[in-house]
Coordinates of C-alpha atoms and ligand atoms in Angstrom, one line a residue:
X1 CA 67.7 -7.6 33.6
X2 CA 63.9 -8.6 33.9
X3 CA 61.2 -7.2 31.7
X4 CA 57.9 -7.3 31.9
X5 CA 55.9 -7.1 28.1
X6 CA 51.9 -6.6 28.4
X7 CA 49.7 -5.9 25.4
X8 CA 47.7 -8.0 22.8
X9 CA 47.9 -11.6 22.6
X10 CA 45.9 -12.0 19.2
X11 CA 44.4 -13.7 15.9
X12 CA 45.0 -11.5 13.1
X13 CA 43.6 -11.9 9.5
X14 CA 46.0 -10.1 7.2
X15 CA 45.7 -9.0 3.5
X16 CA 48.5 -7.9 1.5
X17 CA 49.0 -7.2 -2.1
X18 CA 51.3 -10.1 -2.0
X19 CA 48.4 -12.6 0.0
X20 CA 46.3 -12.9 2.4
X21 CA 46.1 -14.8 5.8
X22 CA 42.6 -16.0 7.9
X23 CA 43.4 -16.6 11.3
X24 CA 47.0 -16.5 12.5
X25 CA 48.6 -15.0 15.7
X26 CA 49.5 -11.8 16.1
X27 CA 49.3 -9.1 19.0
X28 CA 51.1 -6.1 19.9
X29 CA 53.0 -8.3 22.9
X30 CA 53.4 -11.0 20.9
X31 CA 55.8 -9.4 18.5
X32 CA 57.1 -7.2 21.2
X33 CA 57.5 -10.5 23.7
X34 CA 59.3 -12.3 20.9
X35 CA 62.0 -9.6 19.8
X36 CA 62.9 -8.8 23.1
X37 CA 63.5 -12.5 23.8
X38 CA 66.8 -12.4 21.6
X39 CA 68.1 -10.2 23.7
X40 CA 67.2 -11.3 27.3
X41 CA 66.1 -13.7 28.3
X42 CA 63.9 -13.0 31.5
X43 CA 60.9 -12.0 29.6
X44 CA 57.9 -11.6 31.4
X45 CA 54.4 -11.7 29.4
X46 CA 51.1 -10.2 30.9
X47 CA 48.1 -10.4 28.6
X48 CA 45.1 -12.4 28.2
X49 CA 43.8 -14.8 25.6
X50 CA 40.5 -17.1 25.5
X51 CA 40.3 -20.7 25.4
X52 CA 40.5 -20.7 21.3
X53 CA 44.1 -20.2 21.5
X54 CA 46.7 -22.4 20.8
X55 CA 48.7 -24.1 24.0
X56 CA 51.6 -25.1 21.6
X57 CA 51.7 -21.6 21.1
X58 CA 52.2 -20.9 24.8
X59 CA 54.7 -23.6 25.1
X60 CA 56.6 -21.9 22.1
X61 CA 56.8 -18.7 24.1
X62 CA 58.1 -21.0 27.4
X63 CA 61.0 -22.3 24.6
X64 CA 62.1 -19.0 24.0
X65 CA 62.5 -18.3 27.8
X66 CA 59.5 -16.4 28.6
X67 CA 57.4 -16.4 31.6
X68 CA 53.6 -16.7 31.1
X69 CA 52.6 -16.5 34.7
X70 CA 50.8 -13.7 33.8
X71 CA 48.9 -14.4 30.2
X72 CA 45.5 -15.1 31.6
X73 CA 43.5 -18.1 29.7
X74 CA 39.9 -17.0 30.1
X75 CA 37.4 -20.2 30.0
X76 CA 34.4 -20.2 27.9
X77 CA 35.7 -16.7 26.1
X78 CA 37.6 -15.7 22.8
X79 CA 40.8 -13.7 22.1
X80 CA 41.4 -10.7 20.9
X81 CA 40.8 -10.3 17.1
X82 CA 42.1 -8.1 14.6
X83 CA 42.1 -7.5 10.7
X84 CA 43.9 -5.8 8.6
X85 CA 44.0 -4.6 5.0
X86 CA 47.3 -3.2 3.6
X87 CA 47.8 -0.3 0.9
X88 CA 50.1 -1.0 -2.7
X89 CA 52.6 0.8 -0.8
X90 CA 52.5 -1.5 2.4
X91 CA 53.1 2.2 4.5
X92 CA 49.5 2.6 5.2
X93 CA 46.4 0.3 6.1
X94 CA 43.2 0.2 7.1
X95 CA 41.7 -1.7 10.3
X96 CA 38.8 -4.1 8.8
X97 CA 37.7 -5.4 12.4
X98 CA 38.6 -5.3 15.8
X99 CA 37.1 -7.6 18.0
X100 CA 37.9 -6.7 21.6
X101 CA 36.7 -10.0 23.2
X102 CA 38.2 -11.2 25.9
X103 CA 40.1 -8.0 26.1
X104 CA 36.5 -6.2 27.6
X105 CA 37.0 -7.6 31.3
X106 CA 40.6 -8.0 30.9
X107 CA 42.0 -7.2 34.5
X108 CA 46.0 -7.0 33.9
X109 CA 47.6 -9.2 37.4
X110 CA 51.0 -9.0 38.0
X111 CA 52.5 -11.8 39.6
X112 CA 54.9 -11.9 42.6
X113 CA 57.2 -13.0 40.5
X114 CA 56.8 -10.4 38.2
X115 CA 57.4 -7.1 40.6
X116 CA 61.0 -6.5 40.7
X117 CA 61.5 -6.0 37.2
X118 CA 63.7 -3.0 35.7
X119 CA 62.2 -2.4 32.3
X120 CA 58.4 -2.2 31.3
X121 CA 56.7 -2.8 27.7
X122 CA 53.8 -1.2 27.5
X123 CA 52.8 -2.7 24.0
X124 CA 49.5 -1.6 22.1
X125 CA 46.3 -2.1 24.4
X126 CA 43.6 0.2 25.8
X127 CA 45.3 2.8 27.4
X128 CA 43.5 2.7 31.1
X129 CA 45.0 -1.1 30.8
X130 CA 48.5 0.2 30.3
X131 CA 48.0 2.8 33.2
X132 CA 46.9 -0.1 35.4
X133 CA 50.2 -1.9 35.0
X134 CA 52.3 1.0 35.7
X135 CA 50.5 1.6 38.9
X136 CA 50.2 -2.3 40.1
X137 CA 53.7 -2.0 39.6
X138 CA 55.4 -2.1 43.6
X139 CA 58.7 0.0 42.4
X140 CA 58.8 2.0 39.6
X141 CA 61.0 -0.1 36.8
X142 CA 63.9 2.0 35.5
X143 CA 62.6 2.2 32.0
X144 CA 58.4 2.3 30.9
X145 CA 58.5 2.2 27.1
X146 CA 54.8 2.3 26.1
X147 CA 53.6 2.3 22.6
X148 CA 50.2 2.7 21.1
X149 CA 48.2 3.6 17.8
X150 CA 44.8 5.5 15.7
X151 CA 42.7 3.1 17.4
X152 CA 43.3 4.6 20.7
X153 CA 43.5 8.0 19.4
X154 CA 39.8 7.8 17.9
X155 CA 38.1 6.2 20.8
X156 CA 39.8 6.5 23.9
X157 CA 42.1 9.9 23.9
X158 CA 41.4 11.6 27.4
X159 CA 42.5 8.5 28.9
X160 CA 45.4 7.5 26.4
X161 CA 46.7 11.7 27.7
X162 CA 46.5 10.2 31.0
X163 CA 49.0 7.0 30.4
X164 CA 51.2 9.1 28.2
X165 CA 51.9 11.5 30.8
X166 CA 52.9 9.0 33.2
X167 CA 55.4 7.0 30.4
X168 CA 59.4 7.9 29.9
X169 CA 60.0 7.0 26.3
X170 CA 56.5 7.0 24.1
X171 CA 56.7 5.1 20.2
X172 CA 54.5 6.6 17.8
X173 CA 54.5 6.2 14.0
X174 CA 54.2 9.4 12.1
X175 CA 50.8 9.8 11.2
X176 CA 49.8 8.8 15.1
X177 CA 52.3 11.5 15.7
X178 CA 50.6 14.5 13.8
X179 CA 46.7 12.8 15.0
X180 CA 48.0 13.5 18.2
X181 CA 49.5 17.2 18.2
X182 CA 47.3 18.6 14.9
X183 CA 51.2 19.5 13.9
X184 CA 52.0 18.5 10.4
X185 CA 55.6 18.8 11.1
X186 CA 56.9 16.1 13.2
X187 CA 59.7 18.2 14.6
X188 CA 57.2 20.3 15.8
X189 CA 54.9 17.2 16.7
X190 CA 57.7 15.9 19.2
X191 CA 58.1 19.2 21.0
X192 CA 54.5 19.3 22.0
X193 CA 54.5 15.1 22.8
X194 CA 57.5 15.5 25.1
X195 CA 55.5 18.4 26.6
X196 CA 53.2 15.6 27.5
X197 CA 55.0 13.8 29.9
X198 CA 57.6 11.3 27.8
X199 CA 61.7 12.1 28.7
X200 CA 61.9 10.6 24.9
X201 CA 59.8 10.0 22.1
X202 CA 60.4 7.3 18.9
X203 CA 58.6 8.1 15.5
X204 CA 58.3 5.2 13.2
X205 CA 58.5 5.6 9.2
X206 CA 58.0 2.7 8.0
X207 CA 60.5 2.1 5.4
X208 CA 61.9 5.9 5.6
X209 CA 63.1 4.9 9.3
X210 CA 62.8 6.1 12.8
X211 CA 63.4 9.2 14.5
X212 CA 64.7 9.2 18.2
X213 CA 63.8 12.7 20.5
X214 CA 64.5 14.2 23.9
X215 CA 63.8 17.6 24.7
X216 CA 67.8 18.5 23.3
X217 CA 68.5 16.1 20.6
X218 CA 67.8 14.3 17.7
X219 CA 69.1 11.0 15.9
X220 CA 67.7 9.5 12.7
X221 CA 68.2 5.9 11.9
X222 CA 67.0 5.1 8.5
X223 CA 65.3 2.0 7.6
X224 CA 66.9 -1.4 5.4
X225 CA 66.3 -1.0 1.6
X226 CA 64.1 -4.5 1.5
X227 CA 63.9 -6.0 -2.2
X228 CA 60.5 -7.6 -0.6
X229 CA 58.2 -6.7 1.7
X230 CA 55.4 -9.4 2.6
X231 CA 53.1 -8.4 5.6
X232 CA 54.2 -5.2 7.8
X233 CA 51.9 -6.5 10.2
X234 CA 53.6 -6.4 14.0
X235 CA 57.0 -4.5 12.5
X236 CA 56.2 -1.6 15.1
X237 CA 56.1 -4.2 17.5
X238 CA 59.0 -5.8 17.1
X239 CA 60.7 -3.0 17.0
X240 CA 59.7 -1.6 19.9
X241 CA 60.4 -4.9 22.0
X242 CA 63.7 -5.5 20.2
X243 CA 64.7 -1.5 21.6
X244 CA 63.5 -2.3 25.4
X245 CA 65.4 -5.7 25.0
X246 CA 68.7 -4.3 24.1
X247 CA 68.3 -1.7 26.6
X248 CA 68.0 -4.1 29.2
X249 CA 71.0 -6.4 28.5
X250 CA 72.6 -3.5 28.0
X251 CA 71.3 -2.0 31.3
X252 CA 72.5 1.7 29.7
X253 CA 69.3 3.5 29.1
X254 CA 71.8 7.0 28.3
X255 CA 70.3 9.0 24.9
X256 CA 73.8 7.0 23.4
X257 CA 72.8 3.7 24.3
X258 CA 69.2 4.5 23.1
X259 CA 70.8 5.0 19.5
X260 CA 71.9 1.9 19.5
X261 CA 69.0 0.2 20.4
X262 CA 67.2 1.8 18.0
X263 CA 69.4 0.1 15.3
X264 CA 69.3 -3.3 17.1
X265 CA 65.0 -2.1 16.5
X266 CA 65.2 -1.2 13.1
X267 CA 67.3 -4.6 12.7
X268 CA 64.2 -6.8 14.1
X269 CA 61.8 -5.1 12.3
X270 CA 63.3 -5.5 9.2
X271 CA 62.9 -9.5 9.3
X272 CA 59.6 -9.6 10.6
X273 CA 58.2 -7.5 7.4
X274 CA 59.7 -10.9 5.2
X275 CA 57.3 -13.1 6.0
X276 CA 53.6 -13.0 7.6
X277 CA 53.4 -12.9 11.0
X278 CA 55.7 -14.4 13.0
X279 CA 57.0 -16.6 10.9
X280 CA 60.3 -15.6 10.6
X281 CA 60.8 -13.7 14.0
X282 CA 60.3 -17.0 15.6
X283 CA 63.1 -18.6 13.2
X284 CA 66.1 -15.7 14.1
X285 CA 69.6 -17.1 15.1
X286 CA 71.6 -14.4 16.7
X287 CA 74.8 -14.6 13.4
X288 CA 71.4 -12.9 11.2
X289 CA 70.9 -10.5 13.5
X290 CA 74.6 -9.5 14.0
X291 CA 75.1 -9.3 10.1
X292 CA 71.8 -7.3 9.6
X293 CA 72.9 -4.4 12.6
X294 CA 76.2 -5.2 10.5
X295 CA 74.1 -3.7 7.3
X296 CA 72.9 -1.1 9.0
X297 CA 76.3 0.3 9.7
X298 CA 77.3 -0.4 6.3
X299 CA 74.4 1.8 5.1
X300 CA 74.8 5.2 6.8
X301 CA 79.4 5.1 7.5
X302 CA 80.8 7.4 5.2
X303 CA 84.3 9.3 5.2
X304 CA 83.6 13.3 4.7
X305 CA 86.4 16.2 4.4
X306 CA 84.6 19.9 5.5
X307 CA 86.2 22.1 3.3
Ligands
AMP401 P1 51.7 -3.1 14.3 O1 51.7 -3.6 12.9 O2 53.1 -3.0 14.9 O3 50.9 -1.9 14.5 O4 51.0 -4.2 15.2 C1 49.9 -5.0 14.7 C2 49.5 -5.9 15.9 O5 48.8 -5.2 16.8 C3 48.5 -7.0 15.3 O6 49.1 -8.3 15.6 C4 47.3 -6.8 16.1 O7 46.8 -8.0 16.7 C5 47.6 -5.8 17.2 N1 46.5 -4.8 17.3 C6 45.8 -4.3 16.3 N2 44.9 -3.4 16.8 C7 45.1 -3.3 18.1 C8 44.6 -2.5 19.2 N3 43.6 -1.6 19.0 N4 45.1 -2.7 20.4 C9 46.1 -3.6 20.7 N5 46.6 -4.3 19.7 C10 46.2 -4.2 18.5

């Protein structure tokens, strides 16, 4: 089933306490695009770069089946650039630079092509963007996932209230979650998100896991013990486009089938934390994914007697 991924199409500089990186690619859609690419293959990008980026890199995303009919190359302009720092811990970082660029002007089009789709990615990107897409939309898709983050939160939170409210399943990671609600619990934090407008909400732990809400229930799926951790960088992405990808092969989006897909997530984000960047999310064959969900249900199955 078709899905349509719009966010970031970037050049990140990442440090690490393991390295550091100057200008690679990155972007919320590009790790989103990518993940959900292993599990359909009718992708469909919208984003916007400048003329500084790399056309083997477009041709890369063509390879893995997506469509870039809708990732704008702006002439004369210069993508989207971000910078990172990361803590000893690798949970938290700081933002160094964000250079909007070419993102300024960026009007989101969708193609023809693009309009009958049943699932919708709204990856990181200023929130009146996100709202745009929904609207442009002809038919509603089945399923709008939208993510965002801090950034957002600091600058633009009247209008990311606005695209929130109009979203059915919203990712968060649990810091954003309390910036949003002032609740220190995240329990409590969910109830007043999904107050907000989202049918289901997804809070990210970094390596303590995920946490999957509706209004009635509650799943936790925890994270894979990694002996190393390189660059974190895009893990949120890739988990969030890895969820919408296995929802729509699947075409199930039921609170059951969500569960799943939030293991297929966790799966994907788990390889894209070994390496920096990309790199090894654009290297996956579908046998490492299989044994990695394979881990997963090795790590939480257990046999219990209630006395
Ligand atoms: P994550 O680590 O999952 O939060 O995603 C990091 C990716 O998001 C990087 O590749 C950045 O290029 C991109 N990014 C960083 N800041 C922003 C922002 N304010 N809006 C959209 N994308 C961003």
């Amino acid at each position: 089933m078709s899905l349509v991924v719009v966010g970031t199409v970037a050049f990140d500089a990442i440090e690490t306490p393991f390295g550091k990186t100057d200008k690679i690619i990155g972007g919320a859609a590009t790790y989103s695009g990518i993940s959900a690419s292993y599990f359909t293959k009718d992708v469909k990008l919208v984003s916007v770069v400048g003329e500084d980026f790399p056309m083997e890199m477009i041709e890369r995303f063509k390879t893995l089946g997506m469509s870039t009919e809708g990732l704008q190359v702006k002439k004369g302009q210069k993508t989207f650039f971000w910078s990172g720092r990361y803590h000893v811990d690798m949970n938290t970082r700081d933002t160094m630079d964000t250079q909007l660029n070419v993102l300024l002007d960026f009007d989101p089009v969708i193609p023809s092509s693009y309009q009958d789709c049943d699932f919708l990615m709204l990856s990181n990107l200023m929130p009146q963007l996100q709202k745009k897409v929904i609207e442009r939309m002809q038919k509603r898709p089945r399923l709008v996932v939208m993510d965002t983050m801090n950034f957002w939160m600091e600058t633009q939170m009247d209008a990311l209230l606005e695209t929130i409210k109009l979203v059915d399943v919203l990712t968060v990671n649990d810091s954003e979650a309390r910036q949003l609600t002032n609740e220190y619990s995240l329990v409590k934090a969910a109830q007043k998100i999904l107050a907000m407008g989202p049918k289901y909400l997804i809070i990210k732990k970094g390596e303590h896991g995920a946490l999957l809400f509706n209004k009635e229930q509650v799943f936790f799926a925890p994270a894979l013990p990694l002996e190393d951790v390189f660059d974190p960088t895009g893990a949120g992405d890739t988990f969030a486009g890895g969820f919408i990808g296995y929802l729509a092969q699947t075409r199930d989006i039921s609170f059951d089938n969500m569960k799943r897909g939030i293991i297929y997530a966790s799966a994907m984000a788990s390889f894209c934390v070994e390496k920096f960047g990309t790199e090894r999310v654009l290297e996956l064959k579908q046998s490492e994914i299989d044994e990695r969900v394979q881990q997963f249900v090795n790590l939480v199955q257990f046999d219990i007697e209630l006395v």
